[in-house]
Amino acid sequence: MHAQSIGILGLGAYLPEKVLTNFDLEKIVDTTDEWIRTRTGIHERRVSEKGIATSDLASKASLEALQNANLKPEDLDLIICATITPDTLFPSTACYIQNKIGAKCPGFDISAACSGFPYALTIANGLVKSGMYKKILVIGAEVLSNFINWKDRSTCVLFGDGAGAAIIGEVNNGHGIIATYLGADGAQTEILKIPGGGSAIPLTVETLEAGKQYVYMEGKEVFKLAVRSMCDAIEKVVELGGLRIEDIDCLIPHQANIRILDAVTDRAGIPSEKVFINVNRYGNMSAASTPVALYEAVKQGMIKKGSNVVLVAFGSGLTWAACLIKW
Ligand code: COA
């Protein structure tokens, strides 16, 4: 008997309508459109209206993914939400999403920052393969605009809000998730984090005044490690899947910075026409970046039936991850 293949049954995405351009940012901090474009490749990003939470964006993306998979919320067996900007420390954002979309199944969040979506996909793949669940909703969603210091020009220009979702289940044999690879280096926890608001540094008037509730980043160090870890993840997942780099038809990388993506694809030997880019329009949406990019690459016809797709990401932790999918 052939083992059944596990893959993506439907995709969805949601981006807030409000666009914040580099020119808008020129009015908020001491920066220029030229600096942001040349250092990052970002032209604009989306930001949520006041009062909108991560579960709001996630629910919209999830309902579209369900529709594209021809499924109803009650068909779901599990919800896994990857996010670093949860609605609340607890309960999980997955529980808010369950209620908002009208599902009845269990759910939980995972924290792997920008690598969250391929991490969650790996968990879902294992759970469906084991026979425990049949249909799993996997989401990457963020409202980063609520965790950014809008007075810090070195970070506020980089991030945006958004959500992407995928339904994981059994697909035709020979298609679906071929291999997954996860990595982490806990020695690098200090270079990219939100220091306050957890048990280590609870929020007090003093920690709030010191800005501990906001994203902190050592940009240059992150840059170096990002290139190294993404190249490693691409090589490993392709090897695990028994393919060669030349066999990759489409690379869906985490969209942090165009210079990082150029360095990765250059070093990995992947031609730029095979690499999907939308960092110019959305900035870095952390866990939402890879599912939104995957959604758009499929929609634009860059991914076709039979395409070998590699999803690759890196992020705070540090964490890194890759999934090889035969479409
Ligand atoms: N506008 C104008 N100037 C800015 C600026 C901005 N928005 N942000 C920083 N600068 C200034 C700095 O203050 C610095 O000035 P100084 O030399 O007088 O001190 C100068 O620009 C150069 O900064 P530097 O840090 O050398 O720039 P860089 O080439 O390393 O680019 C990043 C900065 C953040 C774009 C880059 O390091 C990066 O992309 N890192 C990875 C970030 C990332 O991917 N994070 C997410 C991981 S998931």
Coordinates of C-alpha atoms and ligand atoms in Angstrom, one line a residue:
M1 CA 0.0 0.0 0.0
H2 CA 1.3 3.5 -0.9
A3 CA 1.6 6.0 1.9
Q4 CA -0.9 8.8 1.1
S5 CA 0.7 12.2 0.3
I6 CA 0.0 15.2 2.5
G7 CA -0.3 18.6 1.0
I8 CA -2.1 21.9 0.6
L9 CA -5.8 21.8 -0.2
G10 CA -6.5 25.5 -0.3
L11 CA -4.8 28.8 0.4
G12 CA -6.0 32.2 1.6
A13 CA -4.5 35.6 2.4
Y14 CA -5.6 38.9 3.8
L15 CA -3.8 42.2 3.8
P16 CA -5.2 45.3 5.6
E17 CA -6.4 48.0 3.2
K18 CA -4.4 50.8 4.7
V19 CA -1.1 51.4 2.8
L20 CA 1.8 53.1 4.5
T21 CA 4.4 54.3 1.9
N22 CA 8.0 55.2 2.5
F23 CA 7.0 58.8 1.8
D24 CA 4.4 58.6 4.7
L25 CA 7.3 57.4 6.9
E26 CA 9.4 60.4 5.9
K27 CA 6.8 62.4 7.8
I28 CA 7.1 60.3 11.0
V29 CA 10.8 59.6 11.4
D30 CA 14.1 60.9 10.1
T31 CA 14.3 58.7 7.0
T32 CA 14.0 58.8 3.2
D33 CA 12.3 56.7 0.6
E34 CA 15.7 56.3 -1.1
W35 CA 17.3 54.9 2.1
I36 CA 14.6 52.4 2.7
R37 CA 14.4 51.2 -0.9
T38 CA 18.1 50.8 -1.4
R39 CA 18.7 49.1 2.0
T40 CA 15.6 46.9 2.1
G41 CA 13.7 46.9 -1.3
I42 CA 10.6 47.9 0.6
H43 CA 8.4 50.6 -1.1
E44 CA 5.3 50.3 1.1
R45 CA 3.6 48.1 3.7
R46 CA 0.1 47.5 5.1
V47 CA -1.0 48.5 8.6
S48 CA -4.1 47.6 10.5
E49 CA -6.7 50.1 11.7
K50 CA -6.9 50.7 15.5
G51 CA -8.7 47.9 17.3
I52 CA -7.9 45.2 14.7
A53 CA -6.2 42.1 16.2
T54 CA -4.2 39.3 14.6
S55 CA -7.1 36.9 14.8
D56 CA -9.2 39.4 12.7
L57 CA -6.7 39.2 9.8
A58 CA -6.2 35.5 10.3
S59 CA -9.9 34.7 10.2
K60 CA -10.3 36.4 6.9
A61 CA -7.4 34.5 5.4
S62 CA -8.7 31.2 6.9
L63 CA -12.2 31.6 5.5
E64 CA -10.7 32.1 2.0
A65 CA -8.5 29.1 2.4
L66 CA -11.5 27.0 3.4
Q67 CA -13.5 28.2 0.4
N68 CA -10.6 27.4 -1.9
A69 CA -10.4 23.9 -0.4
N70 CA -14.2 23.5 -0.8
L71 CA -14.4 22.9 3.0
K72 CA -16.5 24.3 5.8
P73 CA -15.2 25.4 9.2
E74 CA -16.8 22.4 10.8
D75 CA -14.7 20.1 8.6
L76 CA -11.5 21.2 10.4
D77 CA -9.8 18.9 12.9
L78 CA -7.2 21.3 14.2
I79 CA -6.0 24.9 14.0
I80 CA -2.4 25.9 14.3
C81 CA -1.6 29.6 14.3
A82 CA 2.0 30.8 13.9
T83 CA 2.4 34.3 15.3
I84 CA 4.6 36.6 17.4
T85 CA 1.9 39.2 17.8
P86 CA -0.9 37.2 19.5
D87 CA -4.2 38.9 20.4
T88 CA -3.3 38.2 24.1
L89 CA -0.5 36.3 25.9
F90 CA -3.3 33.8 26.6
P91 CA -5.7 32.4 25.4
S92 CA -4.1 31.4 22.1
T93 CA -4.9 33.4 19.0
A94 CA -6.0 30.0 17.5
C95 CA -8.9 30.0 20.0
Y96 CA -10.0 33.5 18.9
I97 CA -9.8 32.4 15.3
Q98 CA -11.8 29.2 16.0
N99 CA -14.6 31.3 17.4
K100 CA -14.5 33.9 14.7
I101 CA -14.7 31.4 11.8
G102 CA -17.2 29.1 13.5
A103 CA -15.0 26.0 13.8
K104 CA -15.3 23.5 16.6
C105 CA -11.9 21.8 16.6
P106 CA -8.9 22.2 19.0
G107 CA -6.3 24.8 18.3
F108 CA -3.0 26.2 19.5
D109 CA -0.3 28.8 18.7
I110 CA 3.3 28.2 17.9
S111 CA 6.1 30.8 18.4
A112 CA 8.9 30.5 15.8
A113 CA 8.8 34.2 14.6
C114 CA 9.3 34.6 10.8
S115 CA 9.9 30.8 10.5
G116 CA 6.5 30.1 12.0
F117 CA 4.6 29.1 8.9
P118 CA 7.1 26.4 7.7
Y119 CA 7.4 25.2 11.3
A120 CA 3.6 24.9 11.6
L121 CA 3.4 23.2 8.2
T122 CA 5.9 20.7 9.4
I123 CA 3.8 19.9 12.6
A124 CA 0.6 19.7 10.5
N125 CA 2.3 17.4 8.0
G126 CA 3.4 15.0 10.8
L127 CA -0.1 15.0 12.5
V128 CA -1.9 14.2 9.2
K129 CA 0.7 11.6 8.3
S130 CA 0.2 9.9 11.7
G131 CA -3.5 9.5 11.1
M132 CA -4.4 11.6 14.1
Y133 CA -6.1 14.4 12.1
K134 CA -7.4 14.7 8.5
K135 CA -7.8 18.5 7.9
I136 CA -5.6 21.1 9.6
L137 CA -5.8 24.9 9.2
V138 CA -2.3 26.4 9.4
I139 CA -2.0 30.2 9.6
G140 CA 0.8 32.7 9.7
A141 CA -0.6 36.1 10.9
E142 CA 0.7 39.3 12.4
V143 CA -0.3 42.8 13.5
L144 CA 3.3 43.9 13.9
S145 CA 2.4 47.6 13.7
N146 CA 1.2 47.3 17.4
F147 CA 4.7 46.1 18.5
I148 CA 6.9 48.6 16.7
N149 CA 8.4 51.7 18.1
W150 CA 7.2 54.2 15.5
K151 CA 10.0 56.6 16.7
D152 CA 12.8 54.1 15.9
R153 CA 13.7 54.5 12.3
S154 CA 16.0 51.5 12.3
T155 CA 13.1 49.1 12.8
C156 CA 9.8 50.9 12.0
V157 CA 10.5 51.0 8.3
L158 CA 10.9 47.2 8.0
F159 CA 7.7 45.6 9.1
G160 CA 4.0 45.3 8.0
D161 CA 0.8 43.5 8.9
G162 CA -0.9 40.6 7.1
A163 CA -2.2 37.0 7.2
G164 CA -1.9 33.9 5.1
A165 CA -3.6 30.5 5.7
A166 CA -3.4 27.0 4.2
I167 CA -5.6 23.8 4.7
I168 CA -3.4 20.7 5.0
G169 CA -4.8 17.3 4.2
E170 CA -4.4 14.3 1.9
V171 CA -3.6 15.0 -1.7
N172 CA -3.0 12.9 -4.8
N173 CA -0.1 10.5 -4.5
G174 CA 3.2 12.0 -5.8
H175 CA 2.2 15.5 -4.9
G176 CA 2.3 17.4 -1.6
I177 CA 5.0 17.9 1.1
I178 CA 8.1 15.9 0.1
A179 CA 10.5 17.0 2.9
T180 CA 10.8 19.5 5.8
Y181 CA 13.7 20.8 7.7
L182 CA 13.8 22.8 10.9
G183 CA 16.7 24.6 12.7
A184 CA 17.2 26.8 15.8
D185 CA 20.1 28.4 17.6
G186 CA 19.1 29.5 21.1
A187 CA 22.5 31.2 21.6
Q188 CA 21.1 34.0 19.4
T189 CA 18.0 35.0 21.4
E190 CA 19.3 38.5 22.1
I191 CA 19.7 39.9 18.6
L192 CA 16.1 40.0 17.6
K193 CA 13.3 40.1 20.2
I194 CA 10.6 41.9 22.1
P195 CA 12.3 42.0 25.5
G196 CA 9.3 43.0 27.7
G197 CA 5.9 41.7 28.4
G198 CA 6.9 38.1 29.2
S199 CA 7.9 36.5 32.5
A200 CA 11.5 37.7 32.2
I201 CA 10.7 41.4 32.0
P202 CA 7.0 42.0 33.0
L203 CA 5.6 45.3 31.9
T204 CA 5.9 48.1 34.5
V205 CA 5.9 51.9 34.1
E206 CA 9.8 51.7 34.0
T207 CA 10.0 49.0 31.3
L208 CA 7.3 50.8 29.3
E209 CA 9.3 54.0 29.5
A210 CA 12.4 52.1 28.4
G211 CA 10.5 50.8 25.3
K212 CA 10.9 47.1 26.2
Q213 CA 7.5 46.3 24.7
Y214 CA 8.8 47.0 21.2
V215 CA 10.8 45.0 18.6
Y216 CA 14.6 45.2 19.3
M217 CA 17.0 44.2 16.5
E218 CA 20.7 44.1 15.8
G219 CA 20.3 44.5 12.0
K220 CA 23.8 43.7 10.8
E221 CA 24.1 40.5 12.8
V222 CA 20.7 39.3 11.8
F223 CA 21.5 39.9 8.2
K224 CA 24.6 37.7 8.3
L225 CA 22.9 34.8 10.1
A226 CA 19.9 35.1 7.8
V227 CA 21.9 34.5 4.7
R228 CA 23.8 31.5 6.2
S229 CA 20.7 29.8 7.8
M230 CA 18.4 30.2 4.7
C231 CA 21.1 28.7 2.4
D232 CA 21.6 25.9 4.9
A233 CA 17.8 25.2 5.0
I234 CA 17.5 25.2 1.2
E235 CA 20.4 22.8 0.7
K236 CA 19.1 20.4 3.5
V237 CA 15.5 20.2 2.4
V238 CA 16.4 19.7 -1.3
E239 CA 18.8 16.9 -0.2
L240 CA 16.2 15.3 2.1
G241 CA 13.8 15.3 -0.8
G242 CA 16.3 13.6 -3.1
L243 CA 16.4 16.6 -5.5
R244 CA 19.1 19.0 -6.8
I245 CA 19.0 22.8 -6.6
E246 CA 18.4 22.9 -10.4
D247 CA 15.1 20.9 -9.8
I248 CA 13.6 23.8 -7.8
D249 CA 11.0 25.6 -9.9
C250 CA 10.0 28.2 -7.5
L251 CA 11.5 29.6 -4.3
I252 CA 9.2 31.2 -1.7
P253 CA 11.6 32.9 0.7
H254 CA 10.7 34.8 3.9
Q255 CA 10.4 38.5 2.7
A256 CA 12.6 40.4 5.1
N257 CA 15.0 42.4 2.9
I258 CA 15.7 42.2 -0.9
R259 CA 19.5 42.3 -0.2
I260 CA 19.2 39.2 2.0
L261 CA 17.2 37.4 -0.8
D262 CA 19.7 38.4 -3.5
A263 CA 22.6 37.1 -1.3
V264 CA 20.7 33.8 -0.6
T265 CA 19.7 33.1 -4.2
D266 CA 23.2 34.1 -5.4
R267 CA 24.9 31.8 -2.9
A268 CA 22.5 28.9 -3.4
G269 CA 22.7 29.2 -7.2
I270 CA 19.0 29.8 -7.9
P271 CA 18.2 32.1 -10.8
S272 CA 16.2 35.2 -9.8
E273 CA 13.3 34.5 -12.2
K274 CA 12.5 31.4 -9.9
V275 CA 12.3 33.5 -6.8
F276 CA 9.0 35.1 -5.7
I277 CA 9.3 38.6 -4.3
N278 CA 6.7 40.8 -2.7
V279 CA 8.8 42.5 0.0
N280 CA 8.5 45.7 -2.0
R281 CA 4.7 45.8 -1.4
Y282 CA 4.3 44.4 2.1
G283 CA 7.7 44.7 4.0
N284 CA 8.4 42.0 6.6
M285 CA 5.2 40.4 7.9
S286 CA 7.0 37.8 10.0
A287 CA 5.0 34.5 10.1
A288 CA 2.6 35.9 7.4
S289 CA 5.3 36.5 4.8
T290 CA 5.7 33.0 3.4
P291 CA 2.0 32.0 3.2
V292 CA 1.1 35.3 1.6
A293 CA 4.0 34.9 -0.9
L294 CA 2.9 31.3 -1.6
Y295 CA -0.7 32.5 -2.2
E296 CA 0.4 35.2 -4.6
A297 CA 2.8 33.0 -6.5
V298 CA 0.1 30.4 -7.1
K299 CA -2.4 33.1 -8.1
Q300 CA 0.1 34.7 -10.5
G301 CA 0.8 31.3 -12.2
M302 CA 4.4 31.2 -11.1
I303 CA 3.6 27.9 -9.4
K304 CA 1.9 25.3 -11.6
K305 CA 0.8 21.7 -11.1
G306 CA 4.0 19.6 -10.8
S307 CA 6.2 22.5 -9.7
N308 CA 8.9 21.8 -7.1
V309 CA 8.4 24.6 -4.6
V310 CA 10.7 25.4 -1.7
L311 CA 9.4 27.5 1.1
V312 CA 12.3 28.9 3.3
A313 CA 12.4 31.2 6.3
F314 CA 14.5 32.5 9.1
G315 CA 13.7 34.6 12.1
S316 CA 14.0 35.4 15.8
G317 CA 15.3 32.6 18.0
L318 CA 17.2 32.3 15.8
T319 CA 15.0 29.8 13.9
W320 CA 15.1 28.7 10.3
A321 CA 13.0 26.2 8.3
A322 CA 12.3 24.9 4.8
C323 CA 9.5 22.8 3.2
L324 CA 9.8 21.2 -0.2
I325 CA 6.4 20.8 -1.9
K326 CA 5.5 19.1 -5.2
W327 CA 2.5 21.2 -6.4
Ligands
COA1 N1 16.6 55.8 7.5 C1 17.7 56.5 7.4 N2 18.9 56.1 8.0 C2 18.8 55.0 8.8 C3 17.6 54.3 8.9 C4 16.5 54.8 8.2 N3 15.3 54.2 8.3 N4 17.8 53.2 9.8 C5 19.1 53.3 10.1 N5 19.7 54.3 9.5 C6 21.0 54.8 9.6 C7 21.7 54.2 10.8 O1 21.5 55.0 12.0 C8 23.2 54.2 10.4 O2 23.7 55.5 10.6 P1 25.1 55.8 11.2 O3 26.0 55.1 10.3 O4 25.2 57.3 11.3 O5 25.1 55.1 12.6 C9 23.1 54.0 8.9 O6 21.8 54.3 8.5 C10 23.6 52.7 8.4 O7 23.0 51.7 9.2 P2 23.4 50.2 9.0 O8 22.8 49.5 10.2 O9 24.8 50.1 8.7 O10 22.6 49.8 7.7 P3 22.5 48.4 7.0 O11 23.1 48.5 5.7 O12 23.0 47.3 7.9 O13 21.0 48.2 6.8 C11 19.1 47.1 7.8 C12 20.1 48.2 8.0 C13 18.3 47.0 9.1 C14 18.2 47.3 6.6 C15 19.9 45.7 7.6 O14 20.9 45.6 8.6 C16 19.0 44.5 7.6 O15 18.1 44.4 6.8 N6 19.2 43.6 8.6 C17 18.4 42.4 8.7 C18 17.0 42.8 9.2 C19 16.0 41.7 9.1 O16 15.9 41.0 8.2 N7 15.3 41.5 10.2 C20 14.2 40.6 10.2 C21 14.6 39.3 10.4 S1 13.3 38.2 10.3

